[in-house]
Coordinates of C-alpha atoms in Angstrom, one line a residue:
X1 CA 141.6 79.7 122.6
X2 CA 141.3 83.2 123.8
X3 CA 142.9 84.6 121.0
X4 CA 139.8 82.4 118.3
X5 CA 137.2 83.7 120.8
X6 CA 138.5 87.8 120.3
X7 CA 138.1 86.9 116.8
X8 CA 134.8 85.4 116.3
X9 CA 133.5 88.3 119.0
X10 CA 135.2 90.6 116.0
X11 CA 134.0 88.9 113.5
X12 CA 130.0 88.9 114.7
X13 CA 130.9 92.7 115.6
X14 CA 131.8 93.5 112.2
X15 CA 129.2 91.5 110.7
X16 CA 126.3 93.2 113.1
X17 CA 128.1 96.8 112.0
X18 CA 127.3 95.8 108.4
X19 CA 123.8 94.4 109.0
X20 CA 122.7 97.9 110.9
X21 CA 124.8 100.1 109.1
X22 CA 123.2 103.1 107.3
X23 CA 124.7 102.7 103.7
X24 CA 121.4 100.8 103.2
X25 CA 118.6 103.2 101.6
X26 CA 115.6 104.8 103.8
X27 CA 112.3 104.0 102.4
X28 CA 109.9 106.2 102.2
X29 CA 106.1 105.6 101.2
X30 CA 103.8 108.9 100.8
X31 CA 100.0 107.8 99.8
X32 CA 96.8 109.9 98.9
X33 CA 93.3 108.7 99.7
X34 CA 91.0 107.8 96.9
X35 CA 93.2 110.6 94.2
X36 CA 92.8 109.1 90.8
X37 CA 95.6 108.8 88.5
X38 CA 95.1 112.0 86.8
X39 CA 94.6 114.1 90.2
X40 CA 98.6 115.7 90.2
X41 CA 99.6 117.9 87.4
X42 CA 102.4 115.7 86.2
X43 CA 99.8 113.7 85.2
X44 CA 97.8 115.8 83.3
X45 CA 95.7 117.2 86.4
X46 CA 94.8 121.2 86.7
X47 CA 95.9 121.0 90.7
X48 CA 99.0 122.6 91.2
X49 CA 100.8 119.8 93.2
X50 CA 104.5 120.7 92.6
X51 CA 106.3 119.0 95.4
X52 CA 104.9 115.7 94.0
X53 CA 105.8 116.9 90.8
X54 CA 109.1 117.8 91.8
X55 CA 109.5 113.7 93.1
X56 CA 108.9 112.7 89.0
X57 CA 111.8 115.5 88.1
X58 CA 113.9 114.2 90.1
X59 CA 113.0 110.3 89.7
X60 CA 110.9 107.9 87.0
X61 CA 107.4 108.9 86.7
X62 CA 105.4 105.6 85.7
X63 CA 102.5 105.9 83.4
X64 CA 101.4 102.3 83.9
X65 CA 101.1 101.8 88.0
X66 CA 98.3 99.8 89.6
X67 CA 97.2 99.5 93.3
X68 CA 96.5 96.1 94.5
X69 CA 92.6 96.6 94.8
X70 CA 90.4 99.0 93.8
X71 CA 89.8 100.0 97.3
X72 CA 91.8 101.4 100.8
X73 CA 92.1 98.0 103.0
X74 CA 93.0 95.4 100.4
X75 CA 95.0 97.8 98.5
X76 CA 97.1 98.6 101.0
X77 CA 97.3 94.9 102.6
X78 CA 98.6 94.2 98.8
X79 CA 101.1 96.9 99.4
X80 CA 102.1 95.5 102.9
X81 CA 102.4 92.0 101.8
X82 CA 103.3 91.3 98.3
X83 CA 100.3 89.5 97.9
X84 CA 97.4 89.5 96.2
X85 CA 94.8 90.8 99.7
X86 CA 92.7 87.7 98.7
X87 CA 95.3 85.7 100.1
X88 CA 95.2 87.1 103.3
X89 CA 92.0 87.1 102.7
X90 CA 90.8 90.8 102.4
X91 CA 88.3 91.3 99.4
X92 CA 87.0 94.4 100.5
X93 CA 87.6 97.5 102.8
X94 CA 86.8 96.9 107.1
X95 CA 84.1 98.5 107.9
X96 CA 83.7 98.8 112.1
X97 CA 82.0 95.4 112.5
X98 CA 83.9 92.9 110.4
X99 CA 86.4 90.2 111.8
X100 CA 88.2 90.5 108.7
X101 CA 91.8 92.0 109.5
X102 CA 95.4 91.8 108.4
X103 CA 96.4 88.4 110.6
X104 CA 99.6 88.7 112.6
X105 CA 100.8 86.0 110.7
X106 CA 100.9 87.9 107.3
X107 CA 104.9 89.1 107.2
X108 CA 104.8 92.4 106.0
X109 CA 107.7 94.9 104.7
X110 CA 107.9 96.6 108.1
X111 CA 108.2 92.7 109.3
X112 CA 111.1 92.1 107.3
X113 CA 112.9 95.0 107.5
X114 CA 112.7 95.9 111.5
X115 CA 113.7 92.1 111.7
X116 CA 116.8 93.5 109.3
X117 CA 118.0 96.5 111.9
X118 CA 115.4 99.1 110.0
X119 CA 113.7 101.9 112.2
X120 CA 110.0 101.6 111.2
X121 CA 107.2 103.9 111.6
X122 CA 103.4 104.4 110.3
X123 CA 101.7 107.4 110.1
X124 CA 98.5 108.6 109.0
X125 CA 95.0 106.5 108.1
X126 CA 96.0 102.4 108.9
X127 CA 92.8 100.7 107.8
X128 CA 93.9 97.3 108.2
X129 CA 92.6 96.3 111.3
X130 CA 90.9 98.1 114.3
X131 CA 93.3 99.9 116.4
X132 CA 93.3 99.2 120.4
X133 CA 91.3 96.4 119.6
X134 CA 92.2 92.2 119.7
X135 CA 92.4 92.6 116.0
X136 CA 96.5 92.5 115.2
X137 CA 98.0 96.1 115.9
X138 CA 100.5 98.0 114.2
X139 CA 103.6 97.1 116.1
X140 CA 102.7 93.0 115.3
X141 CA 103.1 94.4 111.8
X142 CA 106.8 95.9 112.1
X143 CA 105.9 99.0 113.1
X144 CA 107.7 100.5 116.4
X145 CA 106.3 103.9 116.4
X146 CA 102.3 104.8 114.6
X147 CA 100.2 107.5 114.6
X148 CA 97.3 106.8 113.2
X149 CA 93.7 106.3 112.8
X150 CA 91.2 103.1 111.7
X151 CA 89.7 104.6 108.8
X152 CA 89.2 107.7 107.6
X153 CA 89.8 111.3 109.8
X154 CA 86.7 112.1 111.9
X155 CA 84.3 114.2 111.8
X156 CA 86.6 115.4 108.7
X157 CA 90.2 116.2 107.6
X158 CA 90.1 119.5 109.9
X159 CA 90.2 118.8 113.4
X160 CA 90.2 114.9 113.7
X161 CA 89.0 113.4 117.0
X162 CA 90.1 109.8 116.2
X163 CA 94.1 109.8 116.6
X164 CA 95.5 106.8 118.0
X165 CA 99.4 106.8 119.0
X166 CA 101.2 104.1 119.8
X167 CA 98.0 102.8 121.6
X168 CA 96.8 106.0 123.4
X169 CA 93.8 108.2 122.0
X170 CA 94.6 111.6 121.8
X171 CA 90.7 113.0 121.5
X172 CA 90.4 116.1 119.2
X173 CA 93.9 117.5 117.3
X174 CA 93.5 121.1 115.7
X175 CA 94.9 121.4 112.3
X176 CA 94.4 119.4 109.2
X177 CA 94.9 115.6 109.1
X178 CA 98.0 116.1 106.2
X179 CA 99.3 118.6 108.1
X180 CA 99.1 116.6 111.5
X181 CA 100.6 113.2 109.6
X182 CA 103.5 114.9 108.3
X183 CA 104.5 117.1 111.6
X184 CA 104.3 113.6 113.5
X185 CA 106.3 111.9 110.5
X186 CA 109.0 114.9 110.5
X187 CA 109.3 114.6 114.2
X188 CA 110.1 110.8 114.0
X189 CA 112.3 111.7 111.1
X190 CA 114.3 114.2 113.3
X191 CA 114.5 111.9 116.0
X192 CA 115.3 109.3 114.8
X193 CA 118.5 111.0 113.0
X194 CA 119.6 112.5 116.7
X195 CA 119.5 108.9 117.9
X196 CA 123.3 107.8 118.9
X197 CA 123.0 104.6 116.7
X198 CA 121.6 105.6 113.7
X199 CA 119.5 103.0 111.5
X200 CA 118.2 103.1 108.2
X201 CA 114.2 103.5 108.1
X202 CA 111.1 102.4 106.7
X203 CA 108.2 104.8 107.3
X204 CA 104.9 104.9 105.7
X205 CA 102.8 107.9 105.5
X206 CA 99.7 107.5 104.7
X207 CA 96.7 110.9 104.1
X208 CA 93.3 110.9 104.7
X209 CA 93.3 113.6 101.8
X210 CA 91.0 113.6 99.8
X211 CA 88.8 111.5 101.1
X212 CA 85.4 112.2 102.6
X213 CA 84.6 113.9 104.4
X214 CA 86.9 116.8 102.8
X215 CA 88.1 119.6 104.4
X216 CA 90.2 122.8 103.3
X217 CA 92.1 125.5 103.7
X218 CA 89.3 128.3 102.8
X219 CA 92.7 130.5 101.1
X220 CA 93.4 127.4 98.9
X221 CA 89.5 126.6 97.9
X222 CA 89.2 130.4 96.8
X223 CA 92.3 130.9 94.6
X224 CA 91.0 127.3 92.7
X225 CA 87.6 128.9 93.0
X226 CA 89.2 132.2 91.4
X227 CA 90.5 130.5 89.0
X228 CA 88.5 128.2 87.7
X229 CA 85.5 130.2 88.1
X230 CA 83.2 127.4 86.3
X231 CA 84.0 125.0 88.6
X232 CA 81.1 124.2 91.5
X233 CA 82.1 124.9 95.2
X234 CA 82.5 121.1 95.9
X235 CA 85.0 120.6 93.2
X236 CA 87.1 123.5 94.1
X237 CA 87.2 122.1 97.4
X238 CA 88.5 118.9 96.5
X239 CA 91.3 120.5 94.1
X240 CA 92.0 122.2 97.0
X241 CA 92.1 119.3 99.4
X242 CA 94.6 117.7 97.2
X243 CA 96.8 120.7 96.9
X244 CA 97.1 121.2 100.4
X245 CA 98.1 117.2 100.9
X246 CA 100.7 118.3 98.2
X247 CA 101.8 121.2 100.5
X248 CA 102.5 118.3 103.8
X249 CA 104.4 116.5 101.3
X250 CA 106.9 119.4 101.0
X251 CA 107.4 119.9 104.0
X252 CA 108.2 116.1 104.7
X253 CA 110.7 116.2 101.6
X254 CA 112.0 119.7 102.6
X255 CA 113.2 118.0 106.4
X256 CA 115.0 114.8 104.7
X257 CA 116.7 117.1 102.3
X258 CA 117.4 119.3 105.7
X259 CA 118.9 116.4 107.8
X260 CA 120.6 115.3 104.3
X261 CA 118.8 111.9 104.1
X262 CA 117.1 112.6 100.7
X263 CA 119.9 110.7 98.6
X264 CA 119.9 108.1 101.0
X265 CA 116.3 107.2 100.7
X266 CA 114.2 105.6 98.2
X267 CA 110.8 107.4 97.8
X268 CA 107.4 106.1 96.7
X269 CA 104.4 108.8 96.3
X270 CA 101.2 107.3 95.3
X271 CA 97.2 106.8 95.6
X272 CA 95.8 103.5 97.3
X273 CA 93.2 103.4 94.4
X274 CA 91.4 105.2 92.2
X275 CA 89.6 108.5 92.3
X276 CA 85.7 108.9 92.6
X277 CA 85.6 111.9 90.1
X278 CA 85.8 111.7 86.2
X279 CA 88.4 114.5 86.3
X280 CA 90.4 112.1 88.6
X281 CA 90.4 108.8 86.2
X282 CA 90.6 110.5 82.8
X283 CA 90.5 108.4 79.7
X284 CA 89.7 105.4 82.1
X285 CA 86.8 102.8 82.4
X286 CA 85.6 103.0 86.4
X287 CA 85.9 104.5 89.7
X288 CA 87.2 103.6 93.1
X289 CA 85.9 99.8 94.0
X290 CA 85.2 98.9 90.2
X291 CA 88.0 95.9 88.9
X292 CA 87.9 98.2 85.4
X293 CA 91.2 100.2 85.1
X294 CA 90.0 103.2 86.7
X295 CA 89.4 101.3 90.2
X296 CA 93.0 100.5 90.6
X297 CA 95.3 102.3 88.2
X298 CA 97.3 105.5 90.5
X299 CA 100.1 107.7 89.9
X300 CA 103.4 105.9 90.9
X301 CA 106.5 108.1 91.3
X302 CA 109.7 106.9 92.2
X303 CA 112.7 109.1 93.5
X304 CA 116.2 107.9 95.0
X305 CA 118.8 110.8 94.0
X306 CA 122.0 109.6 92.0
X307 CA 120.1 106.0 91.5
X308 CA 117.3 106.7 90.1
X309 CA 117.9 108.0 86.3
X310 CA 116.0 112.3 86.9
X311 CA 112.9 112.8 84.8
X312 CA 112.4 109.6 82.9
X313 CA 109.5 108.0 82.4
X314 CA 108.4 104.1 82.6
X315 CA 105.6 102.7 80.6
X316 CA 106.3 99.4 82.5
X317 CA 103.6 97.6 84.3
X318 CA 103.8 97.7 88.0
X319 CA 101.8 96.9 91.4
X320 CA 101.7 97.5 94.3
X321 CA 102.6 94.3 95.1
X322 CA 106.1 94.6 94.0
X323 CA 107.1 96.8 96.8
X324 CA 108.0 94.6 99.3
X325 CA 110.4 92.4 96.9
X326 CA 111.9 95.4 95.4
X327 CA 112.3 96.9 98.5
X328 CA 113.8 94.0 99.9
X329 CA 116.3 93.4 96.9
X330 CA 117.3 97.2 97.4
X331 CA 118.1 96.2 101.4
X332 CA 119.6 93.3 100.4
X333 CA 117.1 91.4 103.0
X334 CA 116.1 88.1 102.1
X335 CA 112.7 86.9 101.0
X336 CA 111.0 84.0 103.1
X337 CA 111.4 80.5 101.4
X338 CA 108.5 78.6 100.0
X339 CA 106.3 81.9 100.9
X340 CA 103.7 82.7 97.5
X341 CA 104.3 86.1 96.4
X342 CA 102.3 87.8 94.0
X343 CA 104.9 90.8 93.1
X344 CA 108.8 90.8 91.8
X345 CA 111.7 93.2 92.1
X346 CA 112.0 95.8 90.0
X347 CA 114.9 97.3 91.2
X348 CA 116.6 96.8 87.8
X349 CA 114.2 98.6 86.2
X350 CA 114.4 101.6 88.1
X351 CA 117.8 101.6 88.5
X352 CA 119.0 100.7 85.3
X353 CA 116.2 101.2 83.3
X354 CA 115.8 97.6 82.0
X355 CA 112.6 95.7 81.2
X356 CA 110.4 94.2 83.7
X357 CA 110.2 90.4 82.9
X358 CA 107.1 89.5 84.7
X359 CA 106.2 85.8 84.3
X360 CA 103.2 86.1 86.3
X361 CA 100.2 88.9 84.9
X362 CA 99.1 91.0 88.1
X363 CA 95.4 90.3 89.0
X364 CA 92.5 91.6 90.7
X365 CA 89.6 90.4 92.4
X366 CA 86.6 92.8 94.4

Protein backbone atom coordinates (compact mmCIF):
# COMPACT_ATOMS: atom_id res chain seq x y z
CA UNK A 1 0.00 0.00 0.00
CA UNK A 2 2.72 2.37 0.89
CA UNK A 3 4.75 1.51 -1.82
CA UNK A 4 1.16 2.49 -4.62
CA UNK A 5 0.85 5.69 -2.53
CA UNK A 6 4.90 6.78 -3.24
CA UNK A 7 4.02 6.17 -6.63
CA UNK A 8 0.85 7.99 -7.37
CA UNK A 9 2.50 11.00 -5.12
CA UNK A 10 5.36 10.56 -8.04
CA UNK A 11 3.27 10.25 -10.58
CA UNK A 12 1.04 13.65 -9.80
CA UNK A 13 4.65 15.16 -9.08
CA UNK A 14 5.82 14.46 -12.36
CA UNK A 15 2.66 15.23 -14.00
CA UNK A 16 2.46 18.82 -12.05
CA UNK A 17 6.44 19.30 -13.21
CA UNK A 18 5.14 18.90 -16.85
CA UNK A 19 2.06 21.08 -16.44
CA UNK A 20 4.32 24.12 -14.97
CA UNK A 21 7.31 23.40 -16.67
CA UNK A 22 8.81 26.21 -18.85
CA UNK A 23 9.41 24.24 -22.27
CA UNK A 24 5.95 25.83 -22.96
CA UNK A 25 6.34 29.34 -25.01
CA UNK A 26 5.97 32.91 -23.32
CA UNK A 27 3.43 34.97 -24.98
CA UNK A 28 3.90 38.13 -25.60
CA UNK A 29 1.29 40.78 -26.88
CA UNK A 30 2.63 44.47 -27.86
CA UNK A 31 -0.33 46.84 -29.11
CA UNK A 32 -0.45 50.51 -30.54
CA UNK A 33 -3.43 52.79 -29.95
CA UNK A 34 -5.47 53.79 -32.98
CA UNK A 35 -1.90 53.29 -35.62
CA UNK A 36 -3.41 52.32 -38.90
CA UNK A 37 -2.10 49.49 -40.86
CA UNK A 38 0.27 51.56 -42.81
CA UNK A 39 1.70 53.55 -39.65
CA UNK A 40 5.30 51.12 -39.43
CA UNK A 41 7.69 51.18 -42.19
CA UNK A 42 7.45 47.57 -42.97
CA UNK A 43 4.34 48.40 -44.07
CA UNK A 44 4.89 50.95 -46.36
CA UNK A 45 4.86 53.89 -43.60
CA UNK A 46 7.67 56.93 -43.65
CA UNK A 47 8.11 56.40 -39.61
CA UNK A 48 11.22 54.84 -38.92
CA UNK A 49 9.97 52.10 -36.48
CA UNK A 50 12.77 49.44 -36.77
CA UNK A 51 12.37 47.41 -33.70
CA UNK A 52 8.90 46.51 -34.96
CA UNK A 53 10.33 46.05 -38.14
CA UNK A 54 13.00 43.96 -36.87
CA UNK A 55 9.84 41.49 -35.27
CA UNK A 56 8.65 40.96 -39.26
CA UNK A 57 12.53 40.00 -40.06
CA UNK A 58 12.69 37.81 -37.78
CA UNK A 59 8.98 36.27 -37.95
CA UNK A 60 5.81 36.28 -40.67
CA UNK A 61 4.64 39.65 -41.45
CA UNK A 62 0.76 39.38 -42.35
CA UNK A 63 -0.60 41.61 -44.98
CA UNK A 64 -4.18 40.62 -44.28
CA UNK A 65 -4.79 41.10 -40.24
CA UNK A 66 -8.00 42.43 -38.81
CA UNK A 67 -8.83 43.67 -35.20
CA UNK A 68 -12.06 42.53 -33.82
CA UNK A 69 -13.85 46.03 -33.99
CA UNK A 70 -13.08 49.03 -35.36
CA UNK A 71 -12.58 50.56 -32.11
CA UNK A 72 -10.30 50.09 -28.53
CA UNK A 73 -12.92 48.29 -26.03
CA UNK A 74 -14.54 45.72 -28.31
CA UNK A 75 -11.44 45.16 -30.14
CA UNK A 76 -9.63 44.20 -27.53
CA UNK A 77 -12.50 42.18 -25.68
CA UNK A 78 -12.33 40.26 -29.17
CA UNK A 79 -8.76 39.79 -28.55
CA UNK A 80 -9.38 38.65 -24.86
CA UNK A 81 -12.04 36.35 -25.63
CA UNK A 82 -12.08 34.73 -28.98
CA UNK A 83 -15.29 36.15 -29.55
CA UNK A 84 -16.93 38.26 -31.56
CA UNK A 85 -17.34 41.59 -28.46
CA UNK A 86 -21.16 41.44 -29.46
CA UNK A 87 -21.29 38.36 -27.58
CA UNK A 88 -20.14 39.63 -24.59
CA UNK A 89 -22.01 42.20 -25.50
CA UNK A 90 -19.62 45.25 -26.17
CA UNK A 91 -20.57 47.16 -29.51
CA UNK A 92 -18.74 50.12 -28.75
CA UNK A 93 -15.90 51.64 -26.67
CA UNK A 94 -16.80 52.47 -22.45
CA UNK A 95 -17.04 55.74 -22.07
CA UNK A 96 -16.98 56.76 -17.94
CA UNK A 97 -20.71 56.33 -17.48
CA UNK A 98 -21.73 53.07 -19.11
CA UNK A 99 -22.52 49.69 -17.31
CA UNK A 100 -21.28 47.95 -20.22
CA UNK A 101 -18.00 45.99 -19.19
CA UNK A 102 -16.12 42.75 -19.82
CA UNK A 103 -18.36 40.40 -17.27
CA UNK A 104 -16.32 38.15 -14.99
CA UNK A 105 -17.89 35.40 -16.55
CA UNK A 106 -16.26 35.91 -20.05
CA UNK A 107 -13.06 33.34 -19.88
CA UNK A 108 -10.30 35.10 -21.31
CA UNK A 109 -6.67 33.97 -22.51
CA UNK A 110 -5.16 35.17 -19.21
CA UNK A 111 -8.20 32.95 -17.65
CA UNK A 112 -6.99 29.94 -19.35
CA UNK A 113 -3.63 30.16 -19.18
CA UNK A 114 -3.00 31.36 -15.24
CA UNK A 115 -5.52 28.38 -14.67
CA UNK A 116 -2.66 26.34 -16.82
CA UNK A 117 0.52 27.42 -14.35
CA UNK A 118 1.19 30.75 -16.74
CA UNK A 119 2.56 33.94 -14.90
CA UNK A 120 0.23 36.69 -16.35
CA UNK A 121 0.52 40.26 -16.32
CA UNK A 122 -1.22 43.47 -18.07
CA UNK A 123 0.26 46.59 -18.74
CA UNK A 124 -0.56 49.68 -20.25
CA UNK A 125 -4.22 51.28 -21.31
CA UNK A 126 -7.05 48.28 -20.11
CA UNK A 127 -10.22 49.79 -21.40
CA UNK A 128 -12.45 47.04 -20.62
CA UNK A 129 -14.00 47.92 -17.64
CA UNK A 130 -13.43 50.73 -14.97
CA UNK A 131 -10.60 50.13 -12.72
CA UNK A 132 -11.17 50.23 -8.78
CA UNK A 133 -14.66 50.14 -9.54
CA UNK A 134 -17.54 47.13 -8.99
CA UNK A 135 -17.15 46.64 -12.66
CA UNK A 136 -14.94 43.11 -13.03
CA UNK A 137 -11.08 44.00 -12.45
CA UNK A 138 -8.09 42.86 -14.08
CA UNK A 139 -7.14 40.06 -11.76
CA UNK A 140 -10.98 38.43 -12.31
CA UNK A 141 -9.65 38.31 -15.86
CA UNK A 142 -6.26 36.20 -15.26
CA UNK A 143 -4.23 38.81 -14.68
CA UNK A 144 -2.03 38.61 -11.34
CA UNK A 145 0.02 41.61 -11.72
CA UNK A 146 -1.45 45.22 -13.98
CA UNK A 147 -0.41 48.41 -14.39
CA UNK A 148 -2.62 50.22 -15.99
CA UNK A 149 -5.11 52.88 -16.82
CA UNK A 150 -9.16 53.00 -17.85
CA UNK A 151 -8.78 54.65 -21.05
CA UNK A 152 -6.54 56.66 -22.54
CA UNK A 153 -3.16 58.43 -20.56
CA UNK A 154 -4.25 61.74 -18.82
CA UNK A 155 -3.91 64.85 -19.41
CA UNK A 156 -1.65 63.25 -22.28
CA UNK A 157 1.09 60.55 -23.02
CA UNK A 158 3.78 62.80 -21.03
CA UNK A 159 3.29 62.79 -17.50
CA UNK A 160 0.03 60.68 -16.96
CA UNK A 161 -1.90 61.25 -13.64
CA UNK A 162 -4.21 58.19 -14.04
CA UNK A 163 -1.95 54.95 -13.20
CA UNK A 164 -3.65 52.29 -11.51
CA UNK A 165 -1.46 49.22 -10.07
CA UNK A 166 -2.67 46.35 -8.91
CA UNK A 167 -5.57 48.54 -7.37
CA UNK A 168 -3.52 51.54 -5.88
CA UNK A 169 -3.39 55.02 -7.80
CA UNK A 170 -0.20 56.21 -8.16
CA UNK A 171 -1.18 60.16 -9.03
CA UNK A 172 1.15 61.83 -11.56
CA UNK A 173 4.26 59.54 -13.21
CA UNK A 174 6.98 61.67 -15.04
CA UNK A 175 7.98 60.26 -18.29
CA UNK A 176 6.14 59.13 -21.26
CA UNK A 177 3.23 56.65 -21.01
CA UNK A 178 5.38 53.99 -23.67
CA UNK A 179 8.17 54.48 -21.78
CA UNK A 180 6.45 54.06 -18.33
CA UNK A 181 4.46 50.62 -19.72
CA UNK A 182 7.49 49.00 -20.92
CA UNK A 183 9.85 49.90 -17.65
CA UNK A 184 6.91 48.41 -15.55
CA UNK A 185 6.63 45.43 -18.15
CA UNK A 186 10.66 44.83 -18.13
CA UNK A 187 10.56 44.87 -14.39
CA UNK A 188 7.93 42.09 -14.23
CA UNK A 189 9.81 40.44 -16.98
CA UNK A 190 12.97 40.48 -14.79
CA UNK A 191 11.24 39.37 -11.91
CA UNK A 192 9.54 37.08 -12.72
CA UNK A 193 12.83 35.19 -14.36
CA UNK A 194 14.66 35.68 -10.68
CA UNK A 195 11.58 33.87 -9.20
CA UNK A 196 12.87 30.25 -7.79
CA UNK A 197 10.03 28.46 -9.73
CA UNK A 198 10.08 29.71 -12.94
CA UNK A 199 6.78 29.70 -15.06
CA UNK A 200 6.01 30.40 -18.54
CA UNK A 201 4.14 33.88 -19.04
CA UNK A 202 1.51 35.62 -20.69
CA UNK A 203 1.76 39.42 -20.64
CA UNK A 204 0.04 41.95 -22.55
CA UNK A 205 1.32 45.32 -23.22
CA UNK A 206 -0.80 47.57 -24.32
CA UNK A 207 0.30 51.81 -25.43
CA UNK A 208 -1.62 54.71 -25.26
CA UNK A 209 0.63 55.89 -28.29
CA UNK A 210 -0.64 57.48 -30.48
CA UNK A 211 -3.62 58.26 -29.30
CA UNK A 212 -5.01 61.64 -28.23
CA UNK A 213 -3.98 63.44 -26.67
CA UNK A 214 -0.30 62.99 -28.23
CA UNK A 215 2.64 63.75 -26.72
CA UNK A 216 6.51 63.75 -27.80
CA UNK A 217 9.78 63.74 -27.48
CA UNK A 218 10.57 67.46 -28.86
CA UNK A 219 14.24 65.72 -30.37
CA UNK A 220 12.08 63.07 -32.24
CA UNK A 221 9.20 65.68 -33.55
CA UNK A 222 12.19 67.97 -34.93
CA UNK A 223 14.35 65.42 -36.82
CA UNK A 224 10.60 64.15 -38.56
CA UNK A 225 9.99 67.87 -38.77
CA UNK A 226 13.61 68.26 -40.47
CA UNK A 227 12.94 65.91 -42.54
CA UNK A 228 9.87 66.13 -43.86
CA UNK A 229 9.86 69.73 -43.93
CA UNK A 230 6.26 69.81 -45.82
CA UNK A 231 4.69 68.14 -43.24
CA UNK A 232 2.44 70.47 -40.57
CA UNK A 233 3.65 70.47 -36.85
CA UNK A 234 0.71 68.12 -35.88
CA UNK A 235 1.66 65.38 -38.26
CA UNK A 236 5.32 65.45 -37.30
CA UNK A 237 4.25 64.99 -33.99
CA UNK A 238 2.21 62.06 -34.46
CA UNK A 239 5.14 60.34 -36.64
CA UNK A 240 6.97 61.12 -33.82
CA UNK A 241 4.66 59.70 -31.27
CA UNK A 242 4.75 56.51 -33.08
CA UNK A 243 8.44 56.30 -33.33
CA UNK A 244 9.09 56.82 -29.82
CA UNK A 245 6.36 53.78 -28.99
CA UNK A 246 8.65 51.93 -31.46
CA UNK A 247 11.70 52.90 -29.31
CA UNK A 248 9.74 51.18 -25.69
CA UNK A 249 9.28 48.34 -27.84
CA UNK A 250 13.12 47.82 -28.16
CA UNK A 251 13.84 48.13 -25.17
CA UNK A 252 11.14 45.46 -24.10
CA UNK A 253 12.63 43.01 -26.89
CA UNK A 254 16.26 44.06 -26.03
CA UNK A 255 15.50 42.58 -21.97
CA UNK A 256 13.94 39.11 -23.28
CA UNK A 257 16.69 38.72 -25.65
CA UNK A 258 19.01 39.82 -22.38
CA UNK A 259 17.38 37.23 -19.91
CA UNK A 260 17.47 34.76 -23.14
CA UNK A 261 13.63 34.36 -23.25
CA UNK A 262 13.23 35.59 -26.84
CA UNK A 263 13.24 32.03 -28.42
CA UNK A 264 11.09 30.83 -25.85
CA UNK A 265 8.34 33.34 -26.49
CA UNK A 266 5.82 33.79 -29.09
CA UNK A 267 5.39 37.57 -29.94
CA UNK A 268 2.43 39.45 -31.33
CA UNK A 269 2.93 43.32 -32.23
CA UNK A 270 -0.13 44.95 -33.37
CA UNK A 271 -2.75 48.03 -33.55
CA UNK A 272 -6.34 47.55 -31.74
CA UNK A 273 -7.87 49.31 -34.90
CA UNK A 274 -7.46 51.44 -37.38
CA UNK A 275 -5.71 54.74 -37.67
CA UNK A 276 -7.59 58.23 -37.84
CA UNK A 277 -5.18 59.70 -40.57
CA UNK A 278 -5.25 58.92 -44.41
CA UNK A 279 -1.46 58.37 -44.26
CA UNK A 280 -2.31 55.60 -41.55
CA UNK A 281 -4.97 53.49 -43.67
CA UNK A 282 -3.54 53.81 -47.21
CA UNK A 283 -5.32 52.39 -50.08
CA UNK A 284 -8.23 51.64 -47.56
CA UNK A 285 -12.05 52.63 -47.36
CA UNK A 286 -12.54 54.26 -43.60
CA UNK A 287 -11.13 55.19 -40.40
CA UNK A 288 -11.10 54.09 -36.80
CA UNK A 289 -14.96 53.12 -35.72
CA UNK A 290 -16.14 52.70 -39.52
CA UNK A 291 -17.01 48.66 -40.33
CA UNK A 292 -15.22 49.51 -43.94
CA UNK A 293 -11.66 47.92 -44.01
CA UNK A 294 -9.89 50.75 -42.79
CA UNK A 295 -11.76 50.72 -39.23
CA UNK A 296 -10.38 47.30 -38.41
CA UNK A 297 -7.63 46.09 -40.67
CA UNK A 298 -3.86 46.60 -38.41
CA UNK A 299 -0.51 45.43 -38.91
CA UNK A 300 -0.01 41.82 -37.49
CA UNK A 301 3.51 40.65 -36.88
CA UNK A 302 4.29 37.42 -35.59
CA UNK A 303 7.90 36.34 -34.18
CA UNK A 304 8.78 33.00 -32.22
CA UNK A 305 12.65 32.37 -33.18
CA UNK A 306 13.43 28.84 -34.65
CA UNK A 307 9.41 28.34 -35.14
CA UNK A 308 8.40 30.82 -36.84
CA UNK A 309 9.86 30.58 -40.62
CA UNK A 310 12.35 34.61 -40.55
CA UNK A 311 10.96 37.16 -43.04
CA UNK A 312 8.03 35.50 -44.68
CA UNK A 313 5.09 36.90 -45.39
CA UNK A 314 1.26 35.66 -45.01
CA UNK A 315 -1.54 36.93 -47.17
CA UNK A 316 -3.82 34.78 -44.99
CA UNK A 317 -6.87 36.16 -43.37
CA UNK A 318 -6.56 36.55 -39.66
CA UNK A 319 -8.39 38.23 -36.43
CA UNK A 320 -7.94 38.96 -33.56
CA UNK A 321 -10.08 36.58 -32.46
CA UNK A 322 -7.85 33.73 -33.24
CA UNK A 323 -5.49 34.48 -30.52
CA UNK A 324 -6.77 32.84 -27.77
CA UNK A 325 -7.26 29.33 -29.74
CA UNK A 326 -3.90 29.67 -31.29
CA UNK A 327 -2.43 30.47 -28.24
CA UNK A 328 -3.96 27.88 -26.51
CA UNK A 329 -3.09 25.10 -29.18
CA UNK A 330 0.67 26.44 -28.86
CA UNK A 331 0.25 25.71 -24.71
CA UNK A 332 -1.26 22.83 -25.36
CA UNK A 333 -4.28 24.10 -22.87
CA UNK A 334 -7.55 22.90 -23.66
CA UNK A 335 -10.41 24.92 -24.96
CA UNK A 336 -13.80 24.92 -22.82
CA UNK A 337 -16.42 22.44 -24.23
CA UNK A 338 -19.72 23.56 -25.82
CA UNK A 339 -18.18 27.33 -25.34
CA UNK A 340 -19.03 29.43 -29.09
CA UNK A 341 -15.88 30.80 -30.37
CA UNK A 342 -15.60 33.02 -33.14
CA UNK A 343 -11.64 32.48 -33.94
CA UNK A 344 -9.46 29.14 -34.81
CA UNK A 345 -5.92 28.10 -34.39
CA UNK A 346 -3.52 29.00 -36.70
CA UNK A 347 -0.67 27.66 -35.32
CA UNK A 348 -0.13 25.56 -38.45
CA UNK A 349 0.00 28.33 -40.39
CA UNK A 350 2.64 30.06 -38.71
CA UNK A 351 4.52 27.34 -37.98
CA UNK A 352 4.42 25.46 -40.94
CA UNK A 353 3.28 27.76 -43.30
CA UNK A 354 -0.01 25.89 -44.37
CA UNK A 355 -3.35 27.30 -45.29
CA UNK A 356 -5.76 28.66 -42.95
CA UNK A 357 -9.05 26.63 -43.45
CA UNK A 358 -11.52 28.89 -41.97
CA UNK A 359 -15.06 27.44 -42.20
CA UNK A 360 -16.54 30.28 -40.54
CA UNK A 361 -15.93 34.17 -42.39
CA UNK A 362 -14.80 36.61 -39.57
CA UNK A 363 -17.50 39.43 -38.98
CA UNK A 364 -17.99 42.76 -37.64
CA UNK A 365 -20.61 44.65 -36.18
CA UNK A 366 -20.30 48.72 -34.70
Amino acid sequence: MKIRILLVTLLVTLLNSALFAIDRPNFLILMLDDAGWTDLSSYGSRIQTPHMDGLAEEGMRFTDCHAAAPNCSPSRIGMLTGRSPIRAGIFNFLNKGTPMHLQAEEPTIANLLQDAGYATGHFGKWHVSRLNSEQAQPEDHGYEYYLGTDNNAEPSHLNPENFVRNGIELGMIKGYSCDIVADEAIGWMKAHVSEKEKRPFFATVWFHEPHTRIASPPDLVDAYQSRYPEIKAREAEYLANVANADQAVGRILATLDHLGLDEDTVVFCTSDNGGVNAFSNAGLRGFKSNVWEGGHRVPGIFRWPGKIKAGSVSHDTIGFVDLLPTFCDLAGVPLQENRKLDGLSIRNHLTKGEPIDRQHPLFWFF
